[in-house]
mmCIF file of C-alpha atoms in Angstrom:
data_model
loop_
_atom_site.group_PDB
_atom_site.id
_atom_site.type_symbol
_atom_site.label_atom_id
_atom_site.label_comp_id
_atom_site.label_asym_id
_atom_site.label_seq_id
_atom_site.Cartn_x
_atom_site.Cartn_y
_atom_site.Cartn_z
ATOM 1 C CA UNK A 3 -77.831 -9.744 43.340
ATOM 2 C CA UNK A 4 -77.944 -11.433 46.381
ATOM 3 C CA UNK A 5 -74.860 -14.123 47.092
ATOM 4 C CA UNK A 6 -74.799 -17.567 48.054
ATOM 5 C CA UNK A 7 -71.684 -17.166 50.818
ATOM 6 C CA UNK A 8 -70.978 -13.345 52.967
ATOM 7 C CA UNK A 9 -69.559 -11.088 49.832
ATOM 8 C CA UNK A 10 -66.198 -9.563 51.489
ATOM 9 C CA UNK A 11 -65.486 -7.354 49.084
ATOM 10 C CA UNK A 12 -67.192 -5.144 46.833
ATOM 11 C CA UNK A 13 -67.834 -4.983 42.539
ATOM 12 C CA UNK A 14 -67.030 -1.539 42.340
ATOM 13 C CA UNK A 15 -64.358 0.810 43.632
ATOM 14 C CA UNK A 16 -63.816 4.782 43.590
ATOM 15 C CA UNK A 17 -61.526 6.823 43.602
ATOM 16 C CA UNK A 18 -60.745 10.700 43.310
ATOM 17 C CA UNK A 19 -58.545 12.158 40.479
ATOM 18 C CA UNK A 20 -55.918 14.703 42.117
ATOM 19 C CA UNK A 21 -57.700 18.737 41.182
ATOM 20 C CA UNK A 22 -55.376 21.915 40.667
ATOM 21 C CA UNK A 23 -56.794 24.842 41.510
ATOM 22 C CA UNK A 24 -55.565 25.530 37.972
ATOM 23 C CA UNK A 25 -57.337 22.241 36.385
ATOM 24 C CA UNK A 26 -59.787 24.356 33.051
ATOM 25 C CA UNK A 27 -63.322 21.917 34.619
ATOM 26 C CA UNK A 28 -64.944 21.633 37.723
ATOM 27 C CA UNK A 29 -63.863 18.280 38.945
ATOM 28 C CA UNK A 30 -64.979 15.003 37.833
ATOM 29 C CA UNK A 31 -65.393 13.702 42.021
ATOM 30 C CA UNK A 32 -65.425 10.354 42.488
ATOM 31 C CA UNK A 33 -63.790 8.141 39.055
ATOM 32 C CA UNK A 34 -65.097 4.317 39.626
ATOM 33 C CA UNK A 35 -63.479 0.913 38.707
ATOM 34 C CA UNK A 36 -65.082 -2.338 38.067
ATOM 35 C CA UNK A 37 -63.872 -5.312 40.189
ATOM 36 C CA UNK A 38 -65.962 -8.805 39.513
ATOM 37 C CA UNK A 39 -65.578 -11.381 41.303
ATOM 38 C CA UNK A 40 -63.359 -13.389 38.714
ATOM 39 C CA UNK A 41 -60.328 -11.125 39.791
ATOM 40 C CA UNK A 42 -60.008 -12.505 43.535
ATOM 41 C CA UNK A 43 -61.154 -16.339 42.545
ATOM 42 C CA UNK A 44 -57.667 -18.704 41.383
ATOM 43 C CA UNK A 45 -60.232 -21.373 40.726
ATOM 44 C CA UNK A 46 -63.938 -21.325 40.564
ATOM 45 C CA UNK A 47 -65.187 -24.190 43.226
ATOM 46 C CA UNK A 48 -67.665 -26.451 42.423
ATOM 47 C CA UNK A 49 -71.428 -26.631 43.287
ATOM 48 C CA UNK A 50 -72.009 -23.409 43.246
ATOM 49 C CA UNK A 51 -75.131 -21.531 42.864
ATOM 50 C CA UNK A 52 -76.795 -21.875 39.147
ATOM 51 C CA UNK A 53 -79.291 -20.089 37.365
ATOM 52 C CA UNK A 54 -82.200 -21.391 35.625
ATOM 53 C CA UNK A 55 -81.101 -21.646 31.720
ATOM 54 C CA UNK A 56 -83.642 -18.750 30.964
ATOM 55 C CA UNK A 57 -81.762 -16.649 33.435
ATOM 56 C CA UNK A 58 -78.734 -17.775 32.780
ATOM 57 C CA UNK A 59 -78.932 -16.827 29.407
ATOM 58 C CA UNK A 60 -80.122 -13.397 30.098
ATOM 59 C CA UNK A 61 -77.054 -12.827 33.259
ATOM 60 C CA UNK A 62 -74.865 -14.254 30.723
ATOM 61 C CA UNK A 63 -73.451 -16.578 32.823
ATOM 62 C CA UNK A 64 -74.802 -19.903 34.676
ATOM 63 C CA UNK A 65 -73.328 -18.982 38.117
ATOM 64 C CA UNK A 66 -74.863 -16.574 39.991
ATOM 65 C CA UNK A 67 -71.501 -15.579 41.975
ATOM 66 C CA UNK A 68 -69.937 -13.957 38.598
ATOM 67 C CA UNK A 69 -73.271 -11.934 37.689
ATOM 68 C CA UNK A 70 -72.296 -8.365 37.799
ATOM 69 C CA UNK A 71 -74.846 -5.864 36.176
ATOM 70 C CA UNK A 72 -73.208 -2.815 34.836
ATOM 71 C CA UNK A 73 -74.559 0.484 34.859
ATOM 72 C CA UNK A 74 -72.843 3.997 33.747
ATOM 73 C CA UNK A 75 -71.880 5.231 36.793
ATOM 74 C CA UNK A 76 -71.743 8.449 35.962
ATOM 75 C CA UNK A 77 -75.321 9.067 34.941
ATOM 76 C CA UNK A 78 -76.662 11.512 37.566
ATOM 77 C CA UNK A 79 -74.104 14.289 35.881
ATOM 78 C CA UNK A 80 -75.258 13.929 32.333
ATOM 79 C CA UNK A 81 -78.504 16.280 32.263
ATOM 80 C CA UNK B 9 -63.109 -28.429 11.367
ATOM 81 C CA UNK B 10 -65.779 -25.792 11.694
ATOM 82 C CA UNK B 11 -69.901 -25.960 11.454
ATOM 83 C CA UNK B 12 -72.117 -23.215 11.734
ATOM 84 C CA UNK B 13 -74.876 -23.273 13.310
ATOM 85 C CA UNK B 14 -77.552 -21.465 11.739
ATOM 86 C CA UNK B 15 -79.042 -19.042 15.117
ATOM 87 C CA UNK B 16 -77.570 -16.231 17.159
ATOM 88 C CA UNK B 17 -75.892 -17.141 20.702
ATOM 89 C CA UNK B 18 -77.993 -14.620 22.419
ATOM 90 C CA UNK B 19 -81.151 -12.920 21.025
ATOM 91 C CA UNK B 20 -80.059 -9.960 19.962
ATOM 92 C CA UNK B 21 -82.245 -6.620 19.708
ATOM 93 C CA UNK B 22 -82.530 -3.152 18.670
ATOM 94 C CA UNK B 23 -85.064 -1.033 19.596
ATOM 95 C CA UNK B 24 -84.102 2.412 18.413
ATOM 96 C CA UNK B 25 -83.446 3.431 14.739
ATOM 97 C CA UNK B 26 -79.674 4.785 15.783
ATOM 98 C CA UNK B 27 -76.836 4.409 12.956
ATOM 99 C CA UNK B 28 -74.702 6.486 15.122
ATOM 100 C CA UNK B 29 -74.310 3.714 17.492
ATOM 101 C CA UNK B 30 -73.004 1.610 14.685
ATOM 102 C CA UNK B 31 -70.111 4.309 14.342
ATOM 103 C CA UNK B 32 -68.414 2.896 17.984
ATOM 104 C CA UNK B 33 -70.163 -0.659 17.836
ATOM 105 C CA UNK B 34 -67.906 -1.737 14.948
ATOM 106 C CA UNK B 35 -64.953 -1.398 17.280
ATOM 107 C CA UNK B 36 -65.673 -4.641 18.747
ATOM 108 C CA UNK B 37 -65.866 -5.981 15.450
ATOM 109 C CA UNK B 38 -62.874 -5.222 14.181
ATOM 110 C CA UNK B 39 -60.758 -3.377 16.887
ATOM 111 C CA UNK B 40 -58.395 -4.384 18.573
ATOM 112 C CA UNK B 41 -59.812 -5.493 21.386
ATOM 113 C CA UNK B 42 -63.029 -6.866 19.616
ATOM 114 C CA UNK B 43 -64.385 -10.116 19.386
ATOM 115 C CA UNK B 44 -62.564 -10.701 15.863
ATOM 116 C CA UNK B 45 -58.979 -10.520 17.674
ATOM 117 C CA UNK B 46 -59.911 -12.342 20.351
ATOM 118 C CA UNK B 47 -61.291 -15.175 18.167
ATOM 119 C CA UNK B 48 -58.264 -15.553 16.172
ATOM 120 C CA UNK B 49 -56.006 -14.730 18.931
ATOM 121 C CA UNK B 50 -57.044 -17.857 20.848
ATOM 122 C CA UNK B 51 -57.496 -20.098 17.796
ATOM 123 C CA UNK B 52 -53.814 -19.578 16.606
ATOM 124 C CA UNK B 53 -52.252 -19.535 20.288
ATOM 125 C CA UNK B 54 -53.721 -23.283 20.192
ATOM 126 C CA UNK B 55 -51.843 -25.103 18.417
ATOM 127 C CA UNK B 56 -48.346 -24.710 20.371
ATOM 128 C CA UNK B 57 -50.119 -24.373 23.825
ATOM 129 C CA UNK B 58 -49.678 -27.048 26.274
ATOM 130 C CA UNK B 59 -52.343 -30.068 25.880
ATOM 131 C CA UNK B 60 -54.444 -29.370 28.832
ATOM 132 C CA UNK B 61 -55.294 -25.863 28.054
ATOM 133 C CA UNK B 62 -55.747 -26.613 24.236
ATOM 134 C CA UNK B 63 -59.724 -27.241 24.772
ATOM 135 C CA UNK B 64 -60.305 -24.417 26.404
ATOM 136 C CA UNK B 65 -58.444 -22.262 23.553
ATOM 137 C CA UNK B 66 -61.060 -24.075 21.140
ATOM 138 C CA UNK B 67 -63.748 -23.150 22.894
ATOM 139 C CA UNK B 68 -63.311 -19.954 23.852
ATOM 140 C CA UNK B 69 -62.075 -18.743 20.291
ATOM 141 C CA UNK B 70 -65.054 -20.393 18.708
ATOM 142 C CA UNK B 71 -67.479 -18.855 20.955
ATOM 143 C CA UNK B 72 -65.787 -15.396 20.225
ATOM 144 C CA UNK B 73 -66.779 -16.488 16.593
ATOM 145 C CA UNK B 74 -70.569 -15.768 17.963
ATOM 146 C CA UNK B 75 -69.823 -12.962 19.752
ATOM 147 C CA UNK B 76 -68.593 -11.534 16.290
ATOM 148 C CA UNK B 77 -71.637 -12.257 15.099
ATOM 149 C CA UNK B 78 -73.497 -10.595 17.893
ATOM 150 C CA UNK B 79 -72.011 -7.288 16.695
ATOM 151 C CA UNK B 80 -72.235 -7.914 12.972
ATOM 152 C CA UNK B 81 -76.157 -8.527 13.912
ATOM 153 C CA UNK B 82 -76.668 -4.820 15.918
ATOM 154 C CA UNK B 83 -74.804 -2.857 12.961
ATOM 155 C CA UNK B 84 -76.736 -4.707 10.367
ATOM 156 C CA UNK B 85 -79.923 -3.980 11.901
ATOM 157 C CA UNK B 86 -78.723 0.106 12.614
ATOM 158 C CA UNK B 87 -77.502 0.628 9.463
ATOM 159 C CA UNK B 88 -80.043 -1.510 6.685
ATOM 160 C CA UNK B 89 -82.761 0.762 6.137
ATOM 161 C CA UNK B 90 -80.110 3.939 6.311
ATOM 162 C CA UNK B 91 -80.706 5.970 3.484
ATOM 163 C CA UNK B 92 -77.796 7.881 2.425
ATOM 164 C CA UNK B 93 -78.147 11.340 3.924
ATOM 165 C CA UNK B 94 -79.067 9.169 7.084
ATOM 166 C CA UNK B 95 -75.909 7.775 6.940
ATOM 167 C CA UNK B 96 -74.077 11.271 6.648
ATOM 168 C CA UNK B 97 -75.790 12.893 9.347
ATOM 169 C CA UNK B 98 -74.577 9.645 11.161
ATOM 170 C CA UNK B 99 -71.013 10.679 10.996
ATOM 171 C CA UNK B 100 -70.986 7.285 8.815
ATOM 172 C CA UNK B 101 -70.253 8.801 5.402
ATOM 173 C CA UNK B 102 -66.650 7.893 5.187
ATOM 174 C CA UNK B 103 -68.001 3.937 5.753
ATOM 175 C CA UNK B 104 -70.662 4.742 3.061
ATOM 176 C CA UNK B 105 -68.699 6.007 0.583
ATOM 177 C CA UNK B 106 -66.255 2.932 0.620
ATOM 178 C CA UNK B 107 -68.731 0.306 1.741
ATOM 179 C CA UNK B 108 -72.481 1.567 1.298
ATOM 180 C CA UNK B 109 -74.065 -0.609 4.681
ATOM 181 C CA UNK B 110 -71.338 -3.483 4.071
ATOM 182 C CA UNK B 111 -69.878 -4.017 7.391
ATOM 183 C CA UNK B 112 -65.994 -4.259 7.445
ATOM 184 C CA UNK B 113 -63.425 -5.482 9.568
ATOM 185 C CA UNK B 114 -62.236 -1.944 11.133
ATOM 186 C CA UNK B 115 -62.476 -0.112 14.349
ATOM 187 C CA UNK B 116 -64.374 3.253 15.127
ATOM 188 C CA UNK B 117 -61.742 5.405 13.871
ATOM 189 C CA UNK B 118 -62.198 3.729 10.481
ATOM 190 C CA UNK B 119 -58.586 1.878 10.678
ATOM 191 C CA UNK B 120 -58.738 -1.760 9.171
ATOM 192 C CA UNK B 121 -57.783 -4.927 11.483
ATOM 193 C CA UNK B 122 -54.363 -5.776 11.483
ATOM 194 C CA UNK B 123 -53.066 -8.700 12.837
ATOM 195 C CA UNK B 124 -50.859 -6.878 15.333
ATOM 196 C CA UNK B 125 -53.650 -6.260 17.644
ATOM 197 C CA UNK B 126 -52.440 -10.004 18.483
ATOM 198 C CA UNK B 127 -49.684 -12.040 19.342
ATOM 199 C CA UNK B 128 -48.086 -15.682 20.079
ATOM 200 C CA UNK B 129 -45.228 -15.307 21.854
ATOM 201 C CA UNK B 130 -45.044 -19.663 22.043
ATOM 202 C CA UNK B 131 -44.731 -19.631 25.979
ATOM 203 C CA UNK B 132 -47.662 -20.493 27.292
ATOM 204 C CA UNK B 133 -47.752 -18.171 30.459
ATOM 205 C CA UNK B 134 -47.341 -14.974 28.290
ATOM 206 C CA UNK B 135 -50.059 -15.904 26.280
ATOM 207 C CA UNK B 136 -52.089 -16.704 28.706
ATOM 208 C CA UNK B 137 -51.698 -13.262 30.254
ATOM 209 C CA UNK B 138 -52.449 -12.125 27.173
ATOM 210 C CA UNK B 139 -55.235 -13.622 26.833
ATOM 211 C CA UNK B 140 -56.383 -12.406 30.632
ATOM 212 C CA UNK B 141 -55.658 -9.221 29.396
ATOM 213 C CA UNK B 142 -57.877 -9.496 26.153
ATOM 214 C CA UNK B 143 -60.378 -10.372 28.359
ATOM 215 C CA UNK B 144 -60.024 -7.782 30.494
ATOM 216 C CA UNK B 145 -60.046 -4.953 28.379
ATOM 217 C CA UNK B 146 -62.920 -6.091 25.926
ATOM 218 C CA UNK B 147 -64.935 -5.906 29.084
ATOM 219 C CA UNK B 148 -64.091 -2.589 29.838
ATOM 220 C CA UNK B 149 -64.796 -1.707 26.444
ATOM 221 C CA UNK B 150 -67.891 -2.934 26.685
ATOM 222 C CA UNK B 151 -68.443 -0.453 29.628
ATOM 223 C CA UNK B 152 -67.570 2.262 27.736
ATOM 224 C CA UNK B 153 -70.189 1.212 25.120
ATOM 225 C CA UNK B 154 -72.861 0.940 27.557
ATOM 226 C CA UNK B 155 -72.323 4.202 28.792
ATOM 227 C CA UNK B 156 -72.158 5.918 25.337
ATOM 228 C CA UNK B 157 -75.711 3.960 24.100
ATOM 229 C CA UNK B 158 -78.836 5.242 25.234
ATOM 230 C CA UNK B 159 -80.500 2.131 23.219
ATOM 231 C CA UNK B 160 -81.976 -0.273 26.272
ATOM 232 C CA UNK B 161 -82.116 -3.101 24.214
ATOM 233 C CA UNK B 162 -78.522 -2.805 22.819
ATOM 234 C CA UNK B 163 -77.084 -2.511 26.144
ATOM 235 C CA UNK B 164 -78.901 -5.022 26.904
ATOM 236 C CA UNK B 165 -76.914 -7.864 24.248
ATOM 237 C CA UNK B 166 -73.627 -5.373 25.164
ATOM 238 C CA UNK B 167 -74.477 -6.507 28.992
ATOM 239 C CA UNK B 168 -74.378 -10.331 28.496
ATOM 240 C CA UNK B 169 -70.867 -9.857 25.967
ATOM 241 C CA UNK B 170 -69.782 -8.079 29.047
ATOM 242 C CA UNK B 171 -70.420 -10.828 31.468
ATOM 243 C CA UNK B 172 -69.121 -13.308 29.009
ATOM 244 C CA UNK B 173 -65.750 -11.918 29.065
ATOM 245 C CA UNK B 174 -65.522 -11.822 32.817
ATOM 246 C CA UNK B 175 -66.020 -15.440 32.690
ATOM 247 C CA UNK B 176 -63.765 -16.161 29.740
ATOM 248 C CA UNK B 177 -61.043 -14.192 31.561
ATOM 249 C CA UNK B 178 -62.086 -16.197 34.953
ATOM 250 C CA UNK B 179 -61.441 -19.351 32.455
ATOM 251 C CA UNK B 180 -58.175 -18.289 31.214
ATOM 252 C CA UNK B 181 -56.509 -17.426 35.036
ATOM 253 C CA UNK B 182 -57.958 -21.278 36.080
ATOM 254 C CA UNK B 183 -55.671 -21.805 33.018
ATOM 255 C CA UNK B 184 -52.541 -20.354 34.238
ATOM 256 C CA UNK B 185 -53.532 -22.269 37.693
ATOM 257 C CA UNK B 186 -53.757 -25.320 35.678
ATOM 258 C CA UNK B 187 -50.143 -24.737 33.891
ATOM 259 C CA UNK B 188 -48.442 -23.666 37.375
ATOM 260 C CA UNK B 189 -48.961 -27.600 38.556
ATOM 261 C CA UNK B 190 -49.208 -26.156 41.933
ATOM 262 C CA UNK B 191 -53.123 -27.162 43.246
ATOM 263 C CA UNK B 192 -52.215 -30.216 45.238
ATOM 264 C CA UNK B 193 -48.725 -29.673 46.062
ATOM 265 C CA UNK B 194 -47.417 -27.792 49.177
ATOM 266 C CA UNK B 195 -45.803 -24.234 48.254
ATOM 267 C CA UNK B 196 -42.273 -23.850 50.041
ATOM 268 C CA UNK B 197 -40.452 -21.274 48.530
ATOM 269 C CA UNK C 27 -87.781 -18.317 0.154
ATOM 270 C CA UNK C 28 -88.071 -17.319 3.594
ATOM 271 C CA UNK C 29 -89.919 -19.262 6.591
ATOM 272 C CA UNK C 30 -93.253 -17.535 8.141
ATOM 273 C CA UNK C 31 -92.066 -16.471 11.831
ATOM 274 C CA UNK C 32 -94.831 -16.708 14.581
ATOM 275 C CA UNK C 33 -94.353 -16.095 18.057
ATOM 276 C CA UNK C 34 -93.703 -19.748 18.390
ATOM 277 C CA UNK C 35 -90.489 -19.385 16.209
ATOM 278 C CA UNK C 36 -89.119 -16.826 18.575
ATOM 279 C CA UNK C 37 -89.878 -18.636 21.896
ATOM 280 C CA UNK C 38 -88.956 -21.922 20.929
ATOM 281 C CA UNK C 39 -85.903 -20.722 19.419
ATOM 282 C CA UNK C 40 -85.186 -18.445 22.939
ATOM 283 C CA UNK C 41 -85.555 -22.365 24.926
ATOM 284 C CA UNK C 42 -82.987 -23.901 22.637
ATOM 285 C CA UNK C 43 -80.593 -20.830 23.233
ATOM 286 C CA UNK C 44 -81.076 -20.975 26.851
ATOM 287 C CA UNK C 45 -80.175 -24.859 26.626
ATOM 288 C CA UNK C 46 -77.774 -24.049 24.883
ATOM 289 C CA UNK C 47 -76.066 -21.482 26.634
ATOM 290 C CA UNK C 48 -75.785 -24.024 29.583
ATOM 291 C CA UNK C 49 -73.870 -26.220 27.465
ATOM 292 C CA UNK C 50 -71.058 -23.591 26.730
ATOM 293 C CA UNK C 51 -70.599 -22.664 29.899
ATOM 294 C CA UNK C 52 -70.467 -26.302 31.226
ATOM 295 C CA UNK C 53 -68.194 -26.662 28.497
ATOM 296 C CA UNK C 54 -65.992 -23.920 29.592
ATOM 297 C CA UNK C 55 -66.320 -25.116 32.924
ATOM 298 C CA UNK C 56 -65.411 -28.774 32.419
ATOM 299 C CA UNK C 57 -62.439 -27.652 30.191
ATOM 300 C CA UNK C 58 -60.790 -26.596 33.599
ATOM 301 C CA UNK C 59 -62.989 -28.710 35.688
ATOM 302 C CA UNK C 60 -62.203 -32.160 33.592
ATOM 303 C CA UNK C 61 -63.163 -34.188 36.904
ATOM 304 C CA UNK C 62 -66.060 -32.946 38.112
ATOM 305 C CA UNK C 63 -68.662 -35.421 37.479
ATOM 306 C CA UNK C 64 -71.754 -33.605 38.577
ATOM 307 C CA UNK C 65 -70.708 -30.842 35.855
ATOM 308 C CA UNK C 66 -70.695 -33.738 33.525
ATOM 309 C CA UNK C 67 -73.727 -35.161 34.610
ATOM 310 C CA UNK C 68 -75.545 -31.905 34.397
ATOM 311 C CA UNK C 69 -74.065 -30.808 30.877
ATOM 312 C CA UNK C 70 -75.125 -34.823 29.346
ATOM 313 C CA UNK C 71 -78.732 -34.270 30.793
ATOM 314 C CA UNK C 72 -79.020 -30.573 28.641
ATOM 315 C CA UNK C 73 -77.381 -32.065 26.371
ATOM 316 C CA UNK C 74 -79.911 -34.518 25.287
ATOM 317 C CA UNK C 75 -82.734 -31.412 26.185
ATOM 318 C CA UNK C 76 -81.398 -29.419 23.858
ATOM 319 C CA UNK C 77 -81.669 -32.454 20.680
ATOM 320 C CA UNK C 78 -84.902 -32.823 21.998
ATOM 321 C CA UNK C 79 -85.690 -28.795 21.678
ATOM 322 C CA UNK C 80 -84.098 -29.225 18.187
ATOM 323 C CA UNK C 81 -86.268 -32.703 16.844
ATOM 324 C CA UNK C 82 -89.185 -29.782 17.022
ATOM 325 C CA UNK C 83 -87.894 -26.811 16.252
ATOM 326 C CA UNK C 84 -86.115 -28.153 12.779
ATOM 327 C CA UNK C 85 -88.930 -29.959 10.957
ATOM 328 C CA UNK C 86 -90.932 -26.619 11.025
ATOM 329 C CA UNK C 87 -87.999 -24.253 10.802
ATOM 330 C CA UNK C 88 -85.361 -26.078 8.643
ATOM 331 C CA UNK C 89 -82.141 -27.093 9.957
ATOM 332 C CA UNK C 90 -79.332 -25.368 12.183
ATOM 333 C CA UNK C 91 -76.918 -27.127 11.477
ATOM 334 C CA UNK C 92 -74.237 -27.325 8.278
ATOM 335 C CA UNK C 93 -73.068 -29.991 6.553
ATOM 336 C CA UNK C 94 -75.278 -32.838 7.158
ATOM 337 C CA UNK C 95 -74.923 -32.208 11.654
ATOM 338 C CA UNK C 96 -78.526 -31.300 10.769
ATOM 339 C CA UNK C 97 -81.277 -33.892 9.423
ATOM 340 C CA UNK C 98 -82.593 -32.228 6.454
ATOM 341 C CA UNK C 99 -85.947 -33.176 4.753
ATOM 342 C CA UNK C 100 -86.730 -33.437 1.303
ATOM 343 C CA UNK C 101 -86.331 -30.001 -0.060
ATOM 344 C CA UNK C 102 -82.990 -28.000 0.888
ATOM 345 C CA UNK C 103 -84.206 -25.942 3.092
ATOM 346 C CA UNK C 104 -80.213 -24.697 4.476
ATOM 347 C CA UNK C 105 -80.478 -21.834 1.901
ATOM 348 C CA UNK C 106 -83.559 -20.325 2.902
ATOM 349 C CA UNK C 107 -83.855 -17.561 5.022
ATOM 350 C CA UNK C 108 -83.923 -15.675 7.356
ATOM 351 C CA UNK C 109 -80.998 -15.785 8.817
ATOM 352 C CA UNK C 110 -79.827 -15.113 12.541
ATOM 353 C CA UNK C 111 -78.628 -11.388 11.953
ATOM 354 C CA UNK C 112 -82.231 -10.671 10.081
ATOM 355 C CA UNK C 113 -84.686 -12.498 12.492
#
């Protein structure tokens, strides 16, 4: 979604579990985290960005700086 | 005092005929970290919390109320034309036995709700964090249920519960900001 | 006895939950926000969209709300279905 202000930071991190060369699986690669917005905001300001009610509905919020679509990450590895 | 009102908070939809997604659904009805703890986890922390924040404990608990009923609505809808042997091959033959397609207050693994998943500790910044937490971990939860559905429409009603807890936990930190009197004063430590 | 539902129901009763919607997260907002007076302005305005949405939507569809919150006609229609989790 496209923001309002320059995004500094991103929604999602990764990182990679530590693999023994004894470890039973082939290794996972990258594990991901979810970090939205409300995490680095101490107080939401006002005025900022809405979205229609229809829309807002849908995002499940009114403010378009907290919308953060989630999707398994891990997808490409289940077929 | 409570009033219902008679519609769902978000329009809810399933579009495949899945009772094995009921199975881990019904741990955000009555898991731990479902919407039925975090409803009466906020509505009991509000009557000792400070004044300011009391509001905000209303609200939020009440709207978990709809959330519950979010959840009640997908597992009703999976499970109401199960026959039977559905159910079984399902892995939802324990349920049936005890509760045919009654939905109960109990997490995936079939254990009942217990008032332990929450707490009131009476200090306001402990439950607050608590609270944050709740939050926190009913949206990962969430995650995890997207990931394990394959059922677009689902994910879809599992997608805005997701958003609405990173805004309820976004509430509940502007809380503790609130509490910590500290927005217009200078910090010297 | 329970109410015919056209497609009418569905996206009238989609408008009122969008208008709705708005008004619990201005709600949420204004309960750490308390002096914000646009929020305030903006959640009275949906505020009287969203009785407006409802003067249609309950004289054909029966009323949402319990206890009398709800104008009800002259049959008791609170009773009827269907109900949220079966529409």
């Amino acid at each position: 979604m496209d923001q309002q202000h320059e995004q500094s930071f991103t929604q999602v991190k990764t990182w990679q579990p530590f693999h023994s060369p004894f470890d039973p699986c082939p290794p996972i690669g990258n594990k991901f985290y979810r970090t939205p917005i409300n995490i680095y905001m101490t107080f939401q300001p006002p005025n900022l960005e809405q979205f229609s009610p229809q829309e807002a509905l849908r995002s499940g919020t009114l403010w378009k700086v907290f919308y953060d679509y989630y999707e398994n990450p891990y997808r490409e590895r289940d077929s | 005092m409570w009033i219902y009102e008679k519609k769902l908070q978000y329009p809810v939809k399933v579009s495949t005929c899945n009772p094995k997604l009921a199975k881990y659904l019904i741990e955000q009805y009555g898991g731990a970290d479902g919407e039925l703890a975090a409803a009466l986890r906020y509505l009991n922390q509000r009557y000792t919390i400070p004044d300011k924040v009391i509001g905000l404990l209303t609200d939020i608990g009440t709207e978990e109320f709809a959330h519950l009923e979010m959840i009640a609505t997908m597992v009703y809808k999976l499970t109401k034309d199960a026959t039977p042997q559905q159910m079984r091959a399902a892995g939802l033959a324990e349920r049936y036995v005890n509760h045919d397609g009654a939905l109960f207050y109990e997490n995936a693994a079939g254990e009942p709700w217990s008032a332990k998943y929450i707490q009131a500790k009476g200090d306001p910044i402990a439950d607050l964090y608590e609270d944050i937490a709740a939050e926190e971990k009913a949206r990962a939860t969430y995650q995890w249920l997207i990931d394990i559905s394959d059922d677009p429409d689902v994910n879809d009603s599992l997608r805005f519960l997701r958003e609405r807890e990173i805004v309820h936990s976004m509430r509940f930190r502007e809380a503790v900001e609130i509490l910590k009197e500290e927005q217009n004063r200078k910090k010297i430590f | 006895m329970n109410k015919k539902l056209d497609a009418e129901y569905y996206q009238l009763l989609e408008q009122i939950q969008a208008a709705d919607f708005v008004l619990v997260e201005l709600t949420l907002y204004l309960d750490t926000h308390p002096d914000d007076q646009n929020a305030l302005t903006q959640f009275n305005q949906y505020s009287e969209y969203s009785r407006q949405l409802k003067a249609i939507f309950e004289p054909r569809y029966g009323p949402l709300l319990q206890y009398g919150n709800s104008p009800v006609g002259q049959q008791w229609d609170w009773g009827s279905g269907p109900w949220p989790w079966q529409v």
